[in-house]
Tab-separated table of C-alpha atoms and ligand atoms in Angstrom:
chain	number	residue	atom	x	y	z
T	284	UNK	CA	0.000	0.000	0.000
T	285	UNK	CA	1.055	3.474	-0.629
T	286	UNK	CA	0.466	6.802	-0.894
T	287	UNK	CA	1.148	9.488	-3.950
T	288	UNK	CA	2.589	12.591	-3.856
T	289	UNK	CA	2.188	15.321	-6.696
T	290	UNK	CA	4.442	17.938	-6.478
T	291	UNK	CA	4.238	21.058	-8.684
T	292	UNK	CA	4.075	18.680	-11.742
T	293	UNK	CA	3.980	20.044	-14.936
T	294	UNK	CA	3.710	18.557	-18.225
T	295	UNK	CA	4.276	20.013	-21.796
T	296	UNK	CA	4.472	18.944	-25.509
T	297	UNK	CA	6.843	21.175	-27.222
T	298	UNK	CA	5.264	25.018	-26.888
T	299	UNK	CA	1.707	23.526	-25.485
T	300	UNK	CA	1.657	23.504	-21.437
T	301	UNK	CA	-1.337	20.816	-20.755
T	302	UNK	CA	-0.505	20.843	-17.200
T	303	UNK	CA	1.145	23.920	-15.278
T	304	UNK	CA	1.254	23.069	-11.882
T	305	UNK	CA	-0.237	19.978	-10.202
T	306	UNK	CA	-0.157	19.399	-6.299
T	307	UNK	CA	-1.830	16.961	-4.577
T	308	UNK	CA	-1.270	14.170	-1.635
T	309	UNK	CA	-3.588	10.973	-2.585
T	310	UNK	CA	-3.331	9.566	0.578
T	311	UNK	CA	-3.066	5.706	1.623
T	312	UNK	CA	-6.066	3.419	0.849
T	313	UNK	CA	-7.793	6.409	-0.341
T	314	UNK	CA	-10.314	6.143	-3.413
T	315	UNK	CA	-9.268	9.431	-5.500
T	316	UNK	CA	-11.322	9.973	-9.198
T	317	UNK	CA	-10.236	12.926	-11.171
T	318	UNK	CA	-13.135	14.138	-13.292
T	319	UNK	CA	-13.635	16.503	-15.564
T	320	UNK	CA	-14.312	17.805	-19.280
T	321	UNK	CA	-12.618	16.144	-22.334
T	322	UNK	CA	-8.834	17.619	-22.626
T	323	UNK	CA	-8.625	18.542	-19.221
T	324	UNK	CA	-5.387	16.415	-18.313
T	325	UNK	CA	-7.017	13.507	-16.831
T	326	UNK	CA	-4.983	10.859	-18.523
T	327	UNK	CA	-2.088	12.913	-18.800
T	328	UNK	CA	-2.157	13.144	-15.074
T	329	UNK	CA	-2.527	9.631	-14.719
T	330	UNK	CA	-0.088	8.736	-16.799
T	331	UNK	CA	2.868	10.334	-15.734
T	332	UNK	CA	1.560	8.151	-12.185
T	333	UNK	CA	1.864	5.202	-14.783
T	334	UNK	CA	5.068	5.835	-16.019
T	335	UNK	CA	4.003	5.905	-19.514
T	336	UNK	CA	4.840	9.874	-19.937
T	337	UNK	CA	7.234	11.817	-19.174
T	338	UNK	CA	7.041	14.544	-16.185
T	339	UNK	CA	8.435	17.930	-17.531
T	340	UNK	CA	9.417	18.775	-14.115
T	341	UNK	CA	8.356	18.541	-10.444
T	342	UNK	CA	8.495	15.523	-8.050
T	343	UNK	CA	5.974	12.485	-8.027
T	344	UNK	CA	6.219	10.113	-5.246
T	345	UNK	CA	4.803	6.808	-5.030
T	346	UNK	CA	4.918	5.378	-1.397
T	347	UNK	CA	8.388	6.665	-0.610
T	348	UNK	CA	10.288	6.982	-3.101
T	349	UNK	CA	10.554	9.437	-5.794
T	350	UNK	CA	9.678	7.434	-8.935
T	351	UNK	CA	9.951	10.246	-11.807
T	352	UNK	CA	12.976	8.068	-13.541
T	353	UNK	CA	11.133	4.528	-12.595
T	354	UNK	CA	10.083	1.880	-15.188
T	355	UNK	CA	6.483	1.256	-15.055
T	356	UNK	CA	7.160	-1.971	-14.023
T	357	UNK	CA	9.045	-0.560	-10.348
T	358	UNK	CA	6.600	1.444	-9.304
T	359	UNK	CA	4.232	-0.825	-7.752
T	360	UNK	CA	1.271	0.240	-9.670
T	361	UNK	CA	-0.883	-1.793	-11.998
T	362	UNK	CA	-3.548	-0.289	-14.289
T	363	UNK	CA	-6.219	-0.706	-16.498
T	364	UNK	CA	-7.565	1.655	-19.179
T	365	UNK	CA	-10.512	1.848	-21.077
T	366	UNK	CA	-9.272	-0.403	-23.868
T	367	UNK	CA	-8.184	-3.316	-21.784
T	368	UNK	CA	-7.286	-5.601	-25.254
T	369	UNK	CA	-6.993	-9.227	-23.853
T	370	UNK	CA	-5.135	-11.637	-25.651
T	371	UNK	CA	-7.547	-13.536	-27.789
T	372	UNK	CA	-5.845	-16.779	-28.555
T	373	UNK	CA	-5.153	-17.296	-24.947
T	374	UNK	CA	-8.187	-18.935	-22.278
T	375	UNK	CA	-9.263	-16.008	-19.751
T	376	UNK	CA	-6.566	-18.148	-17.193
T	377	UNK	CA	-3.752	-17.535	-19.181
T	378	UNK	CA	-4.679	-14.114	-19.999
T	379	UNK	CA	-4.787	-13.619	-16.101
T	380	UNK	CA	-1.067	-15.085	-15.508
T	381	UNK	CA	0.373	-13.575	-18.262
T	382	UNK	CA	2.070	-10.616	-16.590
T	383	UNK	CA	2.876	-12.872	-13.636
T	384	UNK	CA	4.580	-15.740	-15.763
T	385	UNK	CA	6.975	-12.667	-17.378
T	386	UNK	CA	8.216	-12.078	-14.218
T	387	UNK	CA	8.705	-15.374	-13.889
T	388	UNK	CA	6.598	-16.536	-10.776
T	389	UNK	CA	6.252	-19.855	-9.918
T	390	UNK	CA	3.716	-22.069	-11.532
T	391	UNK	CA	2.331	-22.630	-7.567
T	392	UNK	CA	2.637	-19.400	-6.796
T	393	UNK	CA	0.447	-18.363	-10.122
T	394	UNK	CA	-1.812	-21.050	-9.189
T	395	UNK	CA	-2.669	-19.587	-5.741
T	396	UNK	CA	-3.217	-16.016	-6.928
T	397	UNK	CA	-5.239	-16.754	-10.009
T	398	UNK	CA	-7.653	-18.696	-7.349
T	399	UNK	CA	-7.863	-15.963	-5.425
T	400	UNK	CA	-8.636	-13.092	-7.845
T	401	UNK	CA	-10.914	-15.310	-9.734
T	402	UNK	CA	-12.529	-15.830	-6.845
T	403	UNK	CA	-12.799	-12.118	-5.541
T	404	UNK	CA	-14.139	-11.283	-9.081
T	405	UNK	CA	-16.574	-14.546	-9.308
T	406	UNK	CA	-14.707	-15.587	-13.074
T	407	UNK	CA	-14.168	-18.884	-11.879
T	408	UNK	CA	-16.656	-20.286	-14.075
T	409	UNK	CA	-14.894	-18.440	-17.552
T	410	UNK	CA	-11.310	-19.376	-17.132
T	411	UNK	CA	-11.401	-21.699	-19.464
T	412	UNK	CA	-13.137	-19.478	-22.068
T	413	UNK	CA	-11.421	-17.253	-24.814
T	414	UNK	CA	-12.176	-13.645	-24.389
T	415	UNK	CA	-14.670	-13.553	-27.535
T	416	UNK	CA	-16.934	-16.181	-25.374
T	417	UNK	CA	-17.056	-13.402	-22.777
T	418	UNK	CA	-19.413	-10.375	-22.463
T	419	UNK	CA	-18.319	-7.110	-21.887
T	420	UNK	CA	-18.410	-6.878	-18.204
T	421	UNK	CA	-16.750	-10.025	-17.804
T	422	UNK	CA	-13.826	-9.367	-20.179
T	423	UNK	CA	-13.477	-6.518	-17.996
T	424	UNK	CA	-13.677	-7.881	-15.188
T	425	UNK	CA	-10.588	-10.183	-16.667
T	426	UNK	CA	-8.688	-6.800	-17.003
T	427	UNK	CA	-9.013	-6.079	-13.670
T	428	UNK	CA	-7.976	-9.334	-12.350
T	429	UNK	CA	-4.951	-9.175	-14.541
T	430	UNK	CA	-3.859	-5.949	-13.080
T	431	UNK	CA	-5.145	-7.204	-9.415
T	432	UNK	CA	-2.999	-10.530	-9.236
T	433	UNK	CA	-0.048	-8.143	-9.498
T	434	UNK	CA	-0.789	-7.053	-5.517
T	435	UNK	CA	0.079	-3.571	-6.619
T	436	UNK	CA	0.563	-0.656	-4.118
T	437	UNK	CA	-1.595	1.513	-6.343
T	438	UNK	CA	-4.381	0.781	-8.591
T	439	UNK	CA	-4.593	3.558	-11.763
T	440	UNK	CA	-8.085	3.321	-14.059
T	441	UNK	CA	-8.476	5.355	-17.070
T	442	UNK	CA	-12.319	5.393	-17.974
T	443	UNK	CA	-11.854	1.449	-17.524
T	444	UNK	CA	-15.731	1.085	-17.808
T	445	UNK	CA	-16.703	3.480	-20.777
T	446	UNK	CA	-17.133	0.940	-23.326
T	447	UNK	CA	-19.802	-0.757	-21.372
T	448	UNK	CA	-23.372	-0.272	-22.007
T	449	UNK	CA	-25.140	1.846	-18.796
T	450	UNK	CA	-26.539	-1.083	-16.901
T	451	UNK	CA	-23.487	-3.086	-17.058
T	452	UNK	CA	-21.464	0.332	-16.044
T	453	UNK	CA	-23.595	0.579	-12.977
T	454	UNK	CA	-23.149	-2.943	-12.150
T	455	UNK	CA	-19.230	-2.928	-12.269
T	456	UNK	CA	-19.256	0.313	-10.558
T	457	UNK	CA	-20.961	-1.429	-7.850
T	458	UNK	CA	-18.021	-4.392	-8.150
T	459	UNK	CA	-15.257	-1.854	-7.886
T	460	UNK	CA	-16.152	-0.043	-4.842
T	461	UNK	CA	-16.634	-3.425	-3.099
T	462	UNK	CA	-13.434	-4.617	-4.438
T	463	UNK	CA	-11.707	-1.463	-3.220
T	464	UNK	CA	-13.802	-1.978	0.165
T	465	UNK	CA	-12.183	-5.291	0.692
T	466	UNK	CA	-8.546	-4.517	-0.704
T	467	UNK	CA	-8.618	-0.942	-0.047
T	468	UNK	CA	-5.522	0.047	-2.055
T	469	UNK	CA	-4.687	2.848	-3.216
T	470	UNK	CA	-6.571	3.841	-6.176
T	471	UNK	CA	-6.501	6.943	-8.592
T	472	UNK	CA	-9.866	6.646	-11.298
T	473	UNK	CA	-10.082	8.764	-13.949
T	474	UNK	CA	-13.222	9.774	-15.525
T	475	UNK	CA	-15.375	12.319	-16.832
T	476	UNK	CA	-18.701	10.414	-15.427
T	477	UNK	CA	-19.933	12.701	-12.640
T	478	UNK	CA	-22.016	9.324	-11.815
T	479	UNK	CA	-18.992	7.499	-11.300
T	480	UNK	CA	-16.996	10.106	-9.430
T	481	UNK	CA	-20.142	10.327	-7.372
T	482	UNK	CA	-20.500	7.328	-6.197
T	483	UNK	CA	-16.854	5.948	-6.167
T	484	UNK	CA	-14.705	8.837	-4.531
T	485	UNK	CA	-13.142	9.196	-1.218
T	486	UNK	CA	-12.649	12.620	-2.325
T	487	UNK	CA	-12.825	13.993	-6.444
T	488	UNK	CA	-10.128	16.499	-8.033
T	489	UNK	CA	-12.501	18.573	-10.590
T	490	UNK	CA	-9.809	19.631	-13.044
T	491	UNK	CA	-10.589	22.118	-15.857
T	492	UNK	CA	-7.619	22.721	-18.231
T	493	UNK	CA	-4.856	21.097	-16.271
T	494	UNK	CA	-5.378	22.556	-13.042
T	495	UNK	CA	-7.334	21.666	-10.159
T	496	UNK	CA	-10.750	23.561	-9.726
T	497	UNK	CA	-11.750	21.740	-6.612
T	498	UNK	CA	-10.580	18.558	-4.296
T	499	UNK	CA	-13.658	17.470	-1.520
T	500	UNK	CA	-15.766	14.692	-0.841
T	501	UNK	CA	-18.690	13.909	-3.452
T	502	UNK	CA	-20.642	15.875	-1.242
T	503	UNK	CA	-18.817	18.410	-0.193
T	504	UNK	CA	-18.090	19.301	-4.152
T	505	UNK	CA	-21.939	19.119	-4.270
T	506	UNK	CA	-23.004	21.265	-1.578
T	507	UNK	CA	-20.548	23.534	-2.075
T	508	UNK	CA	-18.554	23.939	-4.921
T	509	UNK	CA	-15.948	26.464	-5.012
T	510	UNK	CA	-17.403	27.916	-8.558
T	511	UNK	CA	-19.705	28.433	-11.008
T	512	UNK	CA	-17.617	25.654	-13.340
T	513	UNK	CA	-18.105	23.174	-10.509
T	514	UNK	CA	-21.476	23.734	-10.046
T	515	UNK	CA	-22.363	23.584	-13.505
T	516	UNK	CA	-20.291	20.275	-14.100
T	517	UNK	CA	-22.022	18.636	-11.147
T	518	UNK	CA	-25.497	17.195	-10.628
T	519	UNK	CA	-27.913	16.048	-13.127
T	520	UNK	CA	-30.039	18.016	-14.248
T	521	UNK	CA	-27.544	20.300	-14.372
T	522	UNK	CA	-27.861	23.688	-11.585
T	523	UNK	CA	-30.121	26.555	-13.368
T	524	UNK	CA	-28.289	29.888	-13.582
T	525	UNK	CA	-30.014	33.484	-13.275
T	526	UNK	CA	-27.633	36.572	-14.279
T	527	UNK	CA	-29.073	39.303	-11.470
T	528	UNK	CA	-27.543	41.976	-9.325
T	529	UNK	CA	-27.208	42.504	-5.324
T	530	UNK	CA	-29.234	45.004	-3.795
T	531	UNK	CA	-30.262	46.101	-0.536
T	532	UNK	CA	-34.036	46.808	0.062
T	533	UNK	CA	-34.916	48.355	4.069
T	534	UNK	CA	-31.124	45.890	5.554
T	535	UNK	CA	-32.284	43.052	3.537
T	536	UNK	CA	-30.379	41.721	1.161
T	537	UNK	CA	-31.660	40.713	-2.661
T	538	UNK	CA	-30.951	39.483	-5.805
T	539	UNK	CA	-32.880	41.157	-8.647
T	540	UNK	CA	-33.270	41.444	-12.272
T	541	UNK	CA	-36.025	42.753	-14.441
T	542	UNK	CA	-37.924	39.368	-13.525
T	543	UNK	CA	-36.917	38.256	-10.368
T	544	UNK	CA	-36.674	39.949	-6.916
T	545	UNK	CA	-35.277	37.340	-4.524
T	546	UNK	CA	-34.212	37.964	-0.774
T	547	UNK	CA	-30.951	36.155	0.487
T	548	UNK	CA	-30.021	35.962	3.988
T	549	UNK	CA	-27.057	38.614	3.813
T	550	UNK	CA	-24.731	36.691	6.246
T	551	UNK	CA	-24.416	33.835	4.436
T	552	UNK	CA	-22.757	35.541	1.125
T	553	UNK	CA	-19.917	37.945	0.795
T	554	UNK	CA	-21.483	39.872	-1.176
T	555	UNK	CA	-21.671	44.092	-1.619
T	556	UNK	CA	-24.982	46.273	-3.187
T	557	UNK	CA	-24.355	46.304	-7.343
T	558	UNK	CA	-22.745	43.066	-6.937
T	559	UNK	CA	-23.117	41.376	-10.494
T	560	UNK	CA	-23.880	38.251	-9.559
T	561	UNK	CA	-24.809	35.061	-10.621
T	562	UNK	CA	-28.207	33.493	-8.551
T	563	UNK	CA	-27.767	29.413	-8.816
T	564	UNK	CA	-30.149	26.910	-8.036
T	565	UNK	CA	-30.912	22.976	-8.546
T	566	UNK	CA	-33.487	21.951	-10.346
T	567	UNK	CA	-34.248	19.648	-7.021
T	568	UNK	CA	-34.217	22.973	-4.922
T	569	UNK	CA	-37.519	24.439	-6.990
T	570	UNK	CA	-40.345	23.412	-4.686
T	571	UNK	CA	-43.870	24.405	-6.274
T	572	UNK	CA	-45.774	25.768	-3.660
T	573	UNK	CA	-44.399	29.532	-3.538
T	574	UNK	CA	-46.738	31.012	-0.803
T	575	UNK	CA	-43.798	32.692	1.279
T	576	UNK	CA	-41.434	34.130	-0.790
T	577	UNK	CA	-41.330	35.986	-4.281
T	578	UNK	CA	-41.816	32.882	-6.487
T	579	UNK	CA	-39.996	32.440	-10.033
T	580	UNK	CA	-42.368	32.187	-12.637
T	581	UNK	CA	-42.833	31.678	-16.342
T	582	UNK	CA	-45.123	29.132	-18.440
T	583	UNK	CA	-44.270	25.498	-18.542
T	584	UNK	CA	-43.111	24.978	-22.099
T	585	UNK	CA	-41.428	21.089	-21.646
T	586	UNK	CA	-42.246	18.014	-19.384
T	587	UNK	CA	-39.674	15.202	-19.130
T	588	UNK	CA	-41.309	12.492	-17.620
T	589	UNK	CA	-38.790	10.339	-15.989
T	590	UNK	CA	-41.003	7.870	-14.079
T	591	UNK	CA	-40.775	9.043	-10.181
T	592	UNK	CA	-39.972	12.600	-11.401
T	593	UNK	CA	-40.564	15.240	-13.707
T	594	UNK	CA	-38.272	17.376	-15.315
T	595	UNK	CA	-40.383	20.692	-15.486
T	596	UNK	CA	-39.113	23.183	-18.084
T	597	UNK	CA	-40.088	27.074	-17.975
T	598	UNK	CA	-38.825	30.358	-18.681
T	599	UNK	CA	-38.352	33.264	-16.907
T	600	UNK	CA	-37.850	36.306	-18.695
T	601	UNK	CA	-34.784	35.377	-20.951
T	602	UNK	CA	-33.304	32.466	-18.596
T	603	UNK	CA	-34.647	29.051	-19.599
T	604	UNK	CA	-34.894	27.157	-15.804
T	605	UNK	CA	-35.871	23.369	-15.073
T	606	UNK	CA	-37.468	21.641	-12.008
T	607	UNK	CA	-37.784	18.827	-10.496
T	608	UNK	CA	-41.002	17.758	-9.169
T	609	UNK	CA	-42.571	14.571	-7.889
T	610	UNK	CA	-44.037	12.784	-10.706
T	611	UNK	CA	-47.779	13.066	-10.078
T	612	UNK	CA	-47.443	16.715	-9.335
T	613	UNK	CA	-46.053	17.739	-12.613
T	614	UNK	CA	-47.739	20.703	-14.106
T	615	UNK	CA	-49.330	20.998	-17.653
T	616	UNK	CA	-47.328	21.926	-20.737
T	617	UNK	CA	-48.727	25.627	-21.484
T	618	UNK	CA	-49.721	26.063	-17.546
T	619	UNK	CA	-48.338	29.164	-15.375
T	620	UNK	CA	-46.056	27.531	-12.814
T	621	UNK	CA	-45.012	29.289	-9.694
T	622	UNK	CA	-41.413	28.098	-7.826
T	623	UNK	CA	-40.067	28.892	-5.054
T	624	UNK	CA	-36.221	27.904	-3.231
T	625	UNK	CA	-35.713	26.416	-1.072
T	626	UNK	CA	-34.478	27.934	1.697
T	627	UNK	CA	-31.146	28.214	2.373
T	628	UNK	CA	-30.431	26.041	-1.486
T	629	UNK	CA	-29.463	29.491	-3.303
T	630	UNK	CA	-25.997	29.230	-4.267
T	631	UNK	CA	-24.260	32.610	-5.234
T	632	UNK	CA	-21.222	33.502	-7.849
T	633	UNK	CA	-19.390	35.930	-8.726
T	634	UNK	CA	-20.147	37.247	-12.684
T	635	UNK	CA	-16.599	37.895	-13.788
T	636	UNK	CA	-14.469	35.768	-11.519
T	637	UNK	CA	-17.195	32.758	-11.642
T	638	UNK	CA	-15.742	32.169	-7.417
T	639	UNK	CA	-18.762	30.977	-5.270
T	640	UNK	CA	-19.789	34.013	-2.651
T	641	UNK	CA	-20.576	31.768	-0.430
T	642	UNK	CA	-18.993	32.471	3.044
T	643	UNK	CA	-16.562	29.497	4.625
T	644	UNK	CA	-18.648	28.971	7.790
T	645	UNK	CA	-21.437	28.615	6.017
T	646	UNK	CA	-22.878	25.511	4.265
T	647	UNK	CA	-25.775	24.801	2.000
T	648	UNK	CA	-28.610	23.018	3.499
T	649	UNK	CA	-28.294	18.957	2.509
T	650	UNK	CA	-30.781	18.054	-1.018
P	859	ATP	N1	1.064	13.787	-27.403
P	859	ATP	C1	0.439	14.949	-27.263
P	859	ATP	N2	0.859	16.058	-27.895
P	859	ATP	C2	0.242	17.252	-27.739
P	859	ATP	N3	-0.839	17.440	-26.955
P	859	ATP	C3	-1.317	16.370	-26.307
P	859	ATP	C4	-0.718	15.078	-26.425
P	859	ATP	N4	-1.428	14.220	-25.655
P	859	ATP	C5	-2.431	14.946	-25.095
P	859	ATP	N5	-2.352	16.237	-25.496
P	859	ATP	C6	-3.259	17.329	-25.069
P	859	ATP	O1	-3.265	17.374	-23.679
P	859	ATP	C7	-4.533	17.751	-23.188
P	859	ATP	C8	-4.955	16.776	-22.116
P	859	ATP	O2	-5.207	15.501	-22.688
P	859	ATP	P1	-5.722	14.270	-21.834
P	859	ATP	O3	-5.699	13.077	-22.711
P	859	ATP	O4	-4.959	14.214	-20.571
P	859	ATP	O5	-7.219	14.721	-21.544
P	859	ATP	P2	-8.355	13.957	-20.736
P	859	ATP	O6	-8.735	14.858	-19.599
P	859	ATP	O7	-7.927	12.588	-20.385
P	859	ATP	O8	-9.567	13.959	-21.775
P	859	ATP	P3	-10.631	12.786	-22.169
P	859	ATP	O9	-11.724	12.890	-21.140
P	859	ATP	O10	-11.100	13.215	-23.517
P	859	ATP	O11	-9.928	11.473	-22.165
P	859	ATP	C9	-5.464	17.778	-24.396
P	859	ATP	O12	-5.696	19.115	-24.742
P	859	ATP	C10	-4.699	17.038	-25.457
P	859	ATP	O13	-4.985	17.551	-26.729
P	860	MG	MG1	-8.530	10.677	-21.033
């Protein structure tokens, strides 16, 4: 088991800098998923951990020893990517042993460990199969036994479970965090499936163009992110945004624009009169019946019917907004509806600098 240490890592290809400077202490056992948009530095990140790229310059430790100039193969880390090729001429056992048996381990020794990642991953009953006479979950499961039988220090996945339809993605999702449960070794996931992050993290690193936006729990990240990018990146459906100014009406404090006139307990947000500000709510934070304060409302124009809920669309002035209701309590298409916020669910950010106003003592009531 070990822990990693990133320390200001940066990583360029000729002129382009993808990563300036990366810091971060994954500490041991923890789960860590680095999510983000497409091109933020994900993989990059994760493979300079790997070995498989160059660092540029700054320090990467791995347990304790500095492992920059390290072969792959010495840094105690196995890892499987999103295109985990098996061999297909070889049965699912030999694909298993393969890495083992070019180290040259002991038949026994193979033997043993194969039994007991088989078993931890239930492919006993494939490993006489080929690959092709294996569905997708289970040839992936096969990748991850291959990297498991290793015993690394550190487990690295690169969108391992992408290719895989969305049942089976839940399913193995559900497979790895029991896995890491039982072996709890260090693991760094990339992905850029908030689901996944969700659901999998100790704590997420929310990158945006190789630098870190945010590092917190799943639910710290979704209680309170840090900015508007956060935010916007996490939850589905994604948080509504309403461009409005701070004012100050008799000591209390508002948000307004030419549609919407919305008091905000003042101690919560740093926040000054003329503030441009950005108002943001989730779609789950709408609640219909607006008797005490100013509601937000427009004409229903969309209903997504997802079952349990609805996904309520309806615009307000210029800003198209969506709620969430309960299913059986979903409005009309054409009818007036009438929201109000929950209280204490507003989320604030600056326009220009996109920073949340929130204040540090203070948290966002739990959805
Ligand atoms: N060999 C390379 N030469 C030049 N630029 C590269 C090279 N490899 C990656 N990049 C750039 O580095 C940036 C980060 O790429 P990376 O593959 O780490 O993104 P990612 O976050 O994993 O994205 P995705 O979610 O699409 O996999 C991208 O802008 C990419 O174009
Ligand atoms: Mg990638």
């Amino acid at each position: 088991m070990a822990e990693i240490i990133c320390r200001n890592i940066r990583k360029t290809y000729g002129a382009i800098e993808v990563v300036p400077d990366f810091n971060l202490h994954v500490r041991d056992h923890e789960f860590v998923v680095f999510l983000g948009p497409s091109g933020c530095g994900k993989s990059t990140m994760l493979r300079m951990m790997a070995g498989l790229e160059n660092i540029t310059s700054g320090e990467l430790m791995i347990g304790d020893k500095v492992v920059n100039d390290l072969e792959p193969r010495d840094r105690g880390i196995a890892m499987v990517f999103q295109n985990y090729a098996l061999y297909p001429h070889m049965t699912i056992r030999d694909n298993i042993a393969f890495g083992l048996r070019r180290l040259k381990v002991s038949e026994a020794e193979i033997t043993a460990r194969t039994a007991e990642v088989t078993s931890v991953l239930g492919l006993e009953p494939y490993l006489d199969r080929k690959p092709t006479e294996l569905s997708g979950g289970q040839q992936q499961r096969v990748a991850i036994a291959r990297a498991m039988i290793k015993t690394p220090d550190v487990f690295l996945f690169d969108e391992p479970l992408s290719n895989l339809d969305a049942k089976l993605r839940a399913t193995m999702r559900e497979e790895i965090a029991r896995l890491h449960k039982k072996l709890k070794t260090t693991t760094v996931y990339v992905t850029h499936d908030q689901m996944e992050a969700m659901t999998l993290a100790d704590r997420i690193v929310l990158m945006k163009a190789g630098r870190i936006e945010q590092i917190g729990s799943p639910e710290e990240i979704y209680e309170r992110p840090v900015s508007r990018f956060v935010a916007g990146f996490i939850g589905t459906p994604a948080m509504n945004f309403i461009d409005a100014t701070v004012m100050s009406e008799h000591g209390q404090c508002c948000v307004v624009n030419n549609e919407i006139m919305l008091a905000l307990d003042g101690t919560s947000f740093n926040v000054e009169p003329g503030q441009q500000v950005v108002l943001g709510v989730r779609p789950s934070d709408l609640v219909q019946d607006a008797t005490v304060t100013p509601p937000l409302s427009g004409q229903c124009d969309l209903i997504e019917y997802h079952g349990d809920h609805a996904l309520v669309s309806f615009k307000v002035g210029t800003s198209s907004l969506h709620a969430l209701v309960a299913a059986r309590k979903r409005p009309f298409e054409g009818e007036q509806v009438n929201f109000a916020i929950r209280e204490g669910a507003a989320h604030l950010f600056d326009q220009k600098t996109g920073k949340s106003l929130l204040r540090e003592s203070q948290s966002v009531a739990a959805a």
